[in-house]
Amino acid sequence: MKIEQIKELVGKMTLEEKAGLCSGDDFWHTKAVERLGIPAIMVSDGPHGLRKQDQEADHLGVNESIKAVCFPTGCGVATSFNRELIGKMGQTLGNECQAENVSVILGPAVNIKRSPLCGRNFEYYSEDSYLASEIATAHINGVQSKHVGTSIKHFMANNQETRRMSVDAIIDERALHEIYLGAFEGAVRQAKPWTVMSSYNKVNGSYVGENKELLTDILRDEWGFDGFVVSDWGAVSDRIKALQAGLDLEMPASGGMRDAQIVKAVQDGTLNENVLDTTCERILNIVYRYMENRDENAVFDLEADHEKAREVAHETIVLLKNEDDILPLKKDANIAFIGKYAQKPRYQGGGSSHINSKKVTSALDAIKQAGITNITFAKGFDDQVDVVDEVLEAEAIEAATKADVAVVFAGLPDAFESEGFDREHMRMPECQNHLIDEILNVQPNTVVVLHNGSPVEMPWVNEVKGIVEAYLGGEAVGGAVVDILFGDVNPSAKLAETFPYQLEDNPSYLSGFGSGDSVNYAESIFVGYRYYDKKNMPVMFPFGFGLSYTTFDYSNLKVDKKELSDQETLTVSVDITNTGKVTGKEIVELYVADKESTVIRPLKELKGFEKVLLQPGETKTVTMTLDWRAFAYYEPKMKDWNVETGEFEILIGKSSEEIVLTETVVVKGTKKMPVTYTVNTTFGDLPTMPQAMEIIEPILTAYNQSQITSDDENSSASEAITAEMNAAMEKFMPLRAVISFSDGKITPDQIEEAVNKLNKL
Ligand code: BGC
């Protein structure tokens, strides 16, 4: 429907009908207005499968939803670094929604992994805003290509579950823009999600749902968002303030109470009716965008989509360690599969994203299907309680002793990570660590497969020969793990987050999840690898790290210009060769490092990546293009992004720690920093042009004359303060301080006059 027609329709609605449209009819539907033929539409969770609730509704995954397919959760999806694959997963989800008449699938969830302990990290993508935004773009484009909407969430700074409905995240401007808004910005600009979900929490003192700067000035005016903003379920505090800030649809239903508040606010003049009209237009725009593009013939093929989930899982499983090439395993070897998760994989997290899977493939199912027979199984541990079960452990030790190789399927139980609460520590259950130690005592050829939604400490990391990070890899994860263990699929995923050795190493550790209702993001922009890099701190597995069964060689790094302005783009190309014996995919990472900067910046930041498929011996050229934003930081003084003129390094890496090729370019920034001089401006911050020096000269001379200096290098004066020390001190001396240090020669009026002249230059 054209915007003129929508406006006309809104013009026909009564005040009550308009107010009613601004909240749900129930848990999942918008309201219909039968009198005018306006239909209701249904939304459902997301993000990694369809949680459509036909009957009893809830937002915590308690009540049954329809049988559906669970794809790998966000933590794994991002490790694929594969835009095309995630686009296809999005298309499949979009098609499932069409088949089930769901207009918007709630997701993707892109919040930054500030702490490894956040309970919802399994749903989130990364500690890096560029990667999160690129993966989200692929997901949104995929779903929306099927004329089904997405709801990028939770906008914004919902980086913890502790007090998620009331906590106030105190974030400085640079971190806000570079890290936390950064995860949303690229996706909103590039993929234009139909809806955005505003989060529960506050940011810098106000609820996000009542924050006009975030919901309107940035989201709509700067980034061009043209859909509707929906509240997270139950996130609305003050309905009128929320409407004025730009929060359109309140979910779920409010029993008519909030609708009545809106009517009253319009009647008593608190709320301008135009605001309400615009809100209705935005909601109807999406209602009709969906209704007019219904695909009545779409079919939800659970079997076919299960296989697609397996294909996605292949690229989300990260091979972290492979000593002595213990993997891939030989299909005729004597192998012991140990651990509950070999039989019953943990493949998704708890809460609103919980999918009612029709079919789940475990590793044990998968070896049966593949006809691999020499495998014994021992459960090893129970994950309901963290207690060593001596009988289960003894069985496991026996199986491991008799085998050539032991594969332990370990990880985090459901009770450890879920929506609604955060983890208390980064350890695995003690009973599982104990089991791994016991197995290692009898079997040096031990591989650990991990099922977890975010990093764990690994006290046995140096002892085991192989580590396979399967994350929460969706309902087909067992099949995908077996494909990787036996080499039918070559692992090609890389970590989208750092695995520190211990929780205490993480940058958010000191301020944690805050005290009371306030959390201070004191680490600022130094989140994830930006922090570990700068601190030169060893980590267990760095961001961007992942192994393959083949090897890759990088060569021939080229840039299309050595000098450019921030109005131009830079094209970077590099050759990648598969130097091993098997076909494989390599993720090529491009980082940018600002070498000459007056502001504090991370050592390097991810600004490009590509995934490339190579046959043995094959070489391909990978090309990536950088625009000015790849070189920019957010400048609070300008309220804008800024490129500082100077040298930048283009770094090509196999991981954030392993940079293999480097080029240097000079980028010229063309934006002007607004400066105002005051009596408190320091000498070091004054402009260096001759006219400025002329203005300042009398003040500087008076100051220098008053300083005790001596030509005699043995005098006590020159020992106390040398000419160099004096110059260094002068750099940080405010102009007005000269009044005190010039023996009365310089007056306040003279300083004021000089400042006025400087501001006129
Ligand atoms: C979650 C959202 C979810 C919504 C609807 C909320 O509790 O935070 O991610 O989409 O419920 O289930």
mmCIF file of N, CA, C and O and ligand atoms in Angstrom, residues 27-28 44-47 51 58-61 106-107 109 120 123-124 153-154 158 161 164 197 200 231-234 351-353 419, ligand 1:
data_model
loop_
_atom_site.group_PDB
_atom_site.id
_atom_site.type_symbol
_atom_site.label_atom_id
_atom_site.label_comp_id
_atom_site.label_asym_id
_atom_site.label_seq_id
_atom_site.Cartn_x
_atom_site.Cartn_y
_atom_site.Cartn_z
ATOM 1 N N PHE A 27 -0.528 -11.915 22.958
ATOM 2 C CA PHE A 27 0.913 -12.035 23.109
ATOM 3 C C PHE A 27 1.680 -11.845 21.806
ATOM 4 O O PHE A 27 2.810 -11.371 21.794
ATOM 5 N N TRP A 28 1.054 -12.245 20.702
ATOM 6 C CA TRP A 28 1.801 -12.307 19.446
ATOM 7 C C TRP A 28 1.169 -11.553 18.278
ATOM 8 O O TRP A 28 1.778 -11.493 17.202
ATOM 9 N N SER A 44 6.582 -13.774 15.825
ATOM 10 C CA SER A 44 7.024 -14.916 16.646
ATOM 11 C C SER A 44 8.517 -14.834 16.860
ATOM 12 O O SER A 44 9.248 -14.288 16.033
ATOM 13 N N ASP A 45 9.008 -15.470 17.945
ATOM 14 C CA ASP A 45 10.462 -15.615 18.095
ATOM 15 C C ASP A 45 10.915 -16.613 17.048
ATOM 16 O O ASP A 45 10.160 -17.506 16.647
ATOM 17 N N GLY A 46 12.063 -16.573 16.562
ATOM 18 C CA GLY A 46 13.371 -16.076 16.556
ATOM 19 C C GLY A 46 14.294 -16.305 17.755
ATOM 20 O O GLY A 46 13.897 -16.824 18.758
ATOM 21 N N PRO A 47 15.608 -16.054 17.343
ATOM 22 C CA PRO A 47 16.129 -15.795 15.989
ATOM 23 C C PRO A 47 16.510 -17.049 15.176
ATOM 24 O O PRO A 47 16.492 -16.981 13.965
ATOM 25 N N ARG A 51 9.519 -20.053 16.687
ATOM 26 C CA ARG A 51 8.802 -20.451 17.907
ATOM 27 C C ARG A 51 7.398 -19.865 17.839
ATOM 28 O O ARG A 51 7.084 -18.868 18.474
ATOM 29 N N ASP A 58 3.725 -17.350 25.903
ATOM 30 C CA ASP A 58 4.619 -16.776 26.892
ATOM 31 C C ASP A 58 5.902 -16.356 26.195
ATOM 32 O O ASP A 58 6.140 -16.726 25.052
ATOM 33 N N HIS A 59 6.703 -15.571 26.898
ATOM 34 C CA HIS A 59 7.926 -15.087 26.264
ATOM 35 C C HIS A 59 9.161 -15.751 26.848
ATOM 36 O O HIS A 59 10.267 -15.286 26.635
ATOM 37 N N LEU A 60 9.001 -16.853 27.557
ATOM 38 C CA LEU A 60 10.168 -17.479 28.151
ATOM 39 C C LEU A 60 10.383 -18.909 27.679
ATOM 40 O O LEU A 60 11.203 -19.649 28.216
ATOM 41 N N GLY A 61 9.588 -19.294 26.677
ATOM 42 C CA GLY A 61 9.765 -20.629 26.130
ATOM 43 C C GLY A 61 9.162 -21.713 27.010
ATOM 44 O O GLY A 61 9.529 -22.883 26.919
ATOM 45 N N LEU A 106 11.285 -12.568 15.266
ATOM 46 C CA LEU A 106 11.980 -11.660 16.180
ATOM 47 C C LEU A 106 13.471 -11.996 16.306
ATOM 48 O O LEU A 106 13.863 -12.950 16.951
ATOM 49 N N GLY A 107 14.264 -11.235 15.693
ATOM 50 C CA GLY A 107 15.702 -11.418 15.651
ATOM 51 C C GLY A 107 16.210 -10.745 14.393
ATOM 52 O O GLY A 107 15.403 -10.198 13.635
ATOM 53 N N ALA A 109 19.590 -11.192 17.084
ATOM 54 C CA ALA A 109 19.998 -10.570 18.347
ATOM 55 C C ALA A 109 21.477 -10.242 18.254
ATOM 56 O O ALA A 109 22.289 -11.150 18.115
ATOM 57 N N ARG A 120 22.671 -14.600 27.805
ATOM 58 C CA ARG A 120 22.153 -14.728 26.442
ATOM 59 C C ARG A 120 23.247 -14.683 25.383
ATOM 60 O O ARG A 120 22.953 -14.534 24.204
ATOM 61 N N GLU A 123 22.803 -16.468 22.143
ATOM 62 C CA GLU A 123 21.955 -15.907 21.078
ATOM 63 C C GLU A 123 22.678 -14.803 20.319
ATOM 64 O O GLU A 123 22.274 -14.433 19.232
ATOM 65 N N TYR A 124 23.682 -14.210 20.964
ATOM 66 C CA TYR A 124 24.348 -13.051 20.384
ATOM 67 C C TYR A 124 25.520 -13.490 19.510
ATOM 68 O O TYR A 124 25.998 -14.610 19.597
ATOM 69 N N LYS A 153 17.425 -6.957 17.481
ATOM 70 C CA LYS A 153 17.215 -6.737 18.914
ATOM 71 C C LYS A 153 18.511 -6.962 19.665
ATOM 72 O O LYS A 153 19.437 -7.544 19.101
ATOM 73 N N HIS A 154 18.639 -6.551 20.865
ATOM 74 C CA HIS A 154 17.721 -5.731 21.661
ATOM 75 C C HIS A 154 18.375 -4.370 21.695
ATOM 76 O O HIS A 154 19.420 -4.222 22.340
ATOM 77 N N ASN A 158 21.676 -4.164 25.821
ATOM 78 C CA ASN A 158 21.146 -5.234 26.678
ATOM 79 C C ASN A 158 22.236 -6.315 26.730
ATOM 80 O O ASN A 158 22.110 -7.376 26.150
ATOM 81 N N GLU A 161 21.888 -10.016 31.645
ATOM 82 C CA GLU A 161 20.550 -10.404 32.063
ATOM 83 C C GLU A 161 20.272 -9.949 33.492
ATOM 84 O O GLU A 161 19.129 -9.789 33.887
ATOM 85 N N ARG A 164 17.923 -6.990 33.974
ATOM 86 C CA ARG A 164 17.844 -6.500 32.587
ATOM 87 C C ARG A 164 16.702 -5.518 32.381
ATOM 88 O O ARG A 164 16.726 -4.715 31.460
ATOM 89 N N MET A 197 13.608 -3.952 17.797
ATOM 90 C CA MET A 197 13.058 -4.166 19.140
ATOM 91 C C MET A 197 13.866 -3.369 20.156
ATOM 92 O O MET A 197 15.083 -3.542 20.275
ATOM 93 N N TYR A 200 14.967 -3.645 27.254
ATOM 94 C CA TYR A 200 14.352 -3.380 28.559
ATOM 95 C C TYR A 200 15.079 -2.288 29.354
ATOM 96 O O TYR A 200 14.466 -1.547 30.102
ATOM 97 N N SER A 231 8.435 -2.715 21.346
ATOM 98 C CA SER A 231 9.072 -2.850 22.662
ATOM 99 C C SER A 231 9.434 -4.308 22.881
ATOM 100 O O SER A 231 8.765 -5.198 22.360
ATOM 101 N N ASP A 232 10.505 -4.564 23.628
ATOM 102 C CA ASP A 232 10.666 -5.933 24.096
ATOM 103 C C ASP A 232 9.451 -6.221 24.983
ATOM 104 O O ASP A 232 8.789 -5.297 25.481
ATOM 105 N N TRP A 233 9.167 -7.504 25.155
ATOM 106 C CA TRP A 233 7.904 -7.888 25.805
ATOM 107 C C TRP A 233 7.852 -7.390 27.254
ATOM 108 O O TRP A 233 8.598 -7.870 28.112
ATOM 109 N N GLY A 234 7.022 -6.402 27.485
ATOM 110 C CA GLY A 234 6.880 -5.861 28.832
ATOM 111 C C GLY A 234 7.875 -4.756 29.141
ATOM 112 O O GLY A 234 8.088 -4.419 30.305
ATOM 113 N N GLY A 351 14.862 -20.034 27.204
ATOM 114 C CA GLY A 351 14.220 -18.721 27.116
ATOM 115 C C GLY A 351 13.397 -18.579 25.862
ATOM 116 O O GLY A 351 12.942 -19.564 25.259
ATOM 117 N N SER A 352 13.243 -17.329 25.435
ATOM 118 C CA SER A 352 12.305 -17.031 24.355
ATOM 119 C C SER A 352 12.708 -17.601 23.006
ATOM 120 O O SER A 352 11.903 -17.683 22.100
ATOM 121 N N SER A 353 13.965 -17.998 22.859
ATOM 122 C CA SER A 353 14.388 -18.514 21.548
ATOM 123 C C SER A 353 14.241 -20.033 21.471
ATOM 124 O O SER A 353 14.629 -20.648 20.480
ATOM 125 N N GLU A 419 18.434 -17.267 28.955
ATOM 126 C CA GLU A 419 17.857 -15.934 29.080
ATOM 127 C C GLU A 419 17.409 -15.751 30.535
ATOM 128 O O GLU A 419 17.016 -16.707 31.192
HETATM 129 C C1 BGC B 1 12.965 -11.431 24.949
HETATM 130 C C2 BGC B 1 12.913 -11.177 23.464
HETATM 131 C C3 BGC B 1 11.798 -11.951 22.847
HETATM 132 C C4 BGC B 1 10.483 -11.583 23.517
HETATM 133 C C5 BGC B 1 9.297 -12.332 22.973
HETATM 134 C C6 BGC B 1 11.606 -11.242 25.624
HETATM 135 O O1 BGC B 1 11.642 -11.743 26.909
HETATM 136 O O2 BGC B 1 13.902 -10.569 25.553
HETATM 137 O O3 BGC B 1 14.141 -11.506 22.886
HETATM 138 O O4 BGC B 1 11.749 -11.734 21.474
HETATM 139 O O5 BGC B 1 10.592 -11.894 24.906
HETATM 140 O O6 BGC B 1 9.332 -13.661 23.348
#
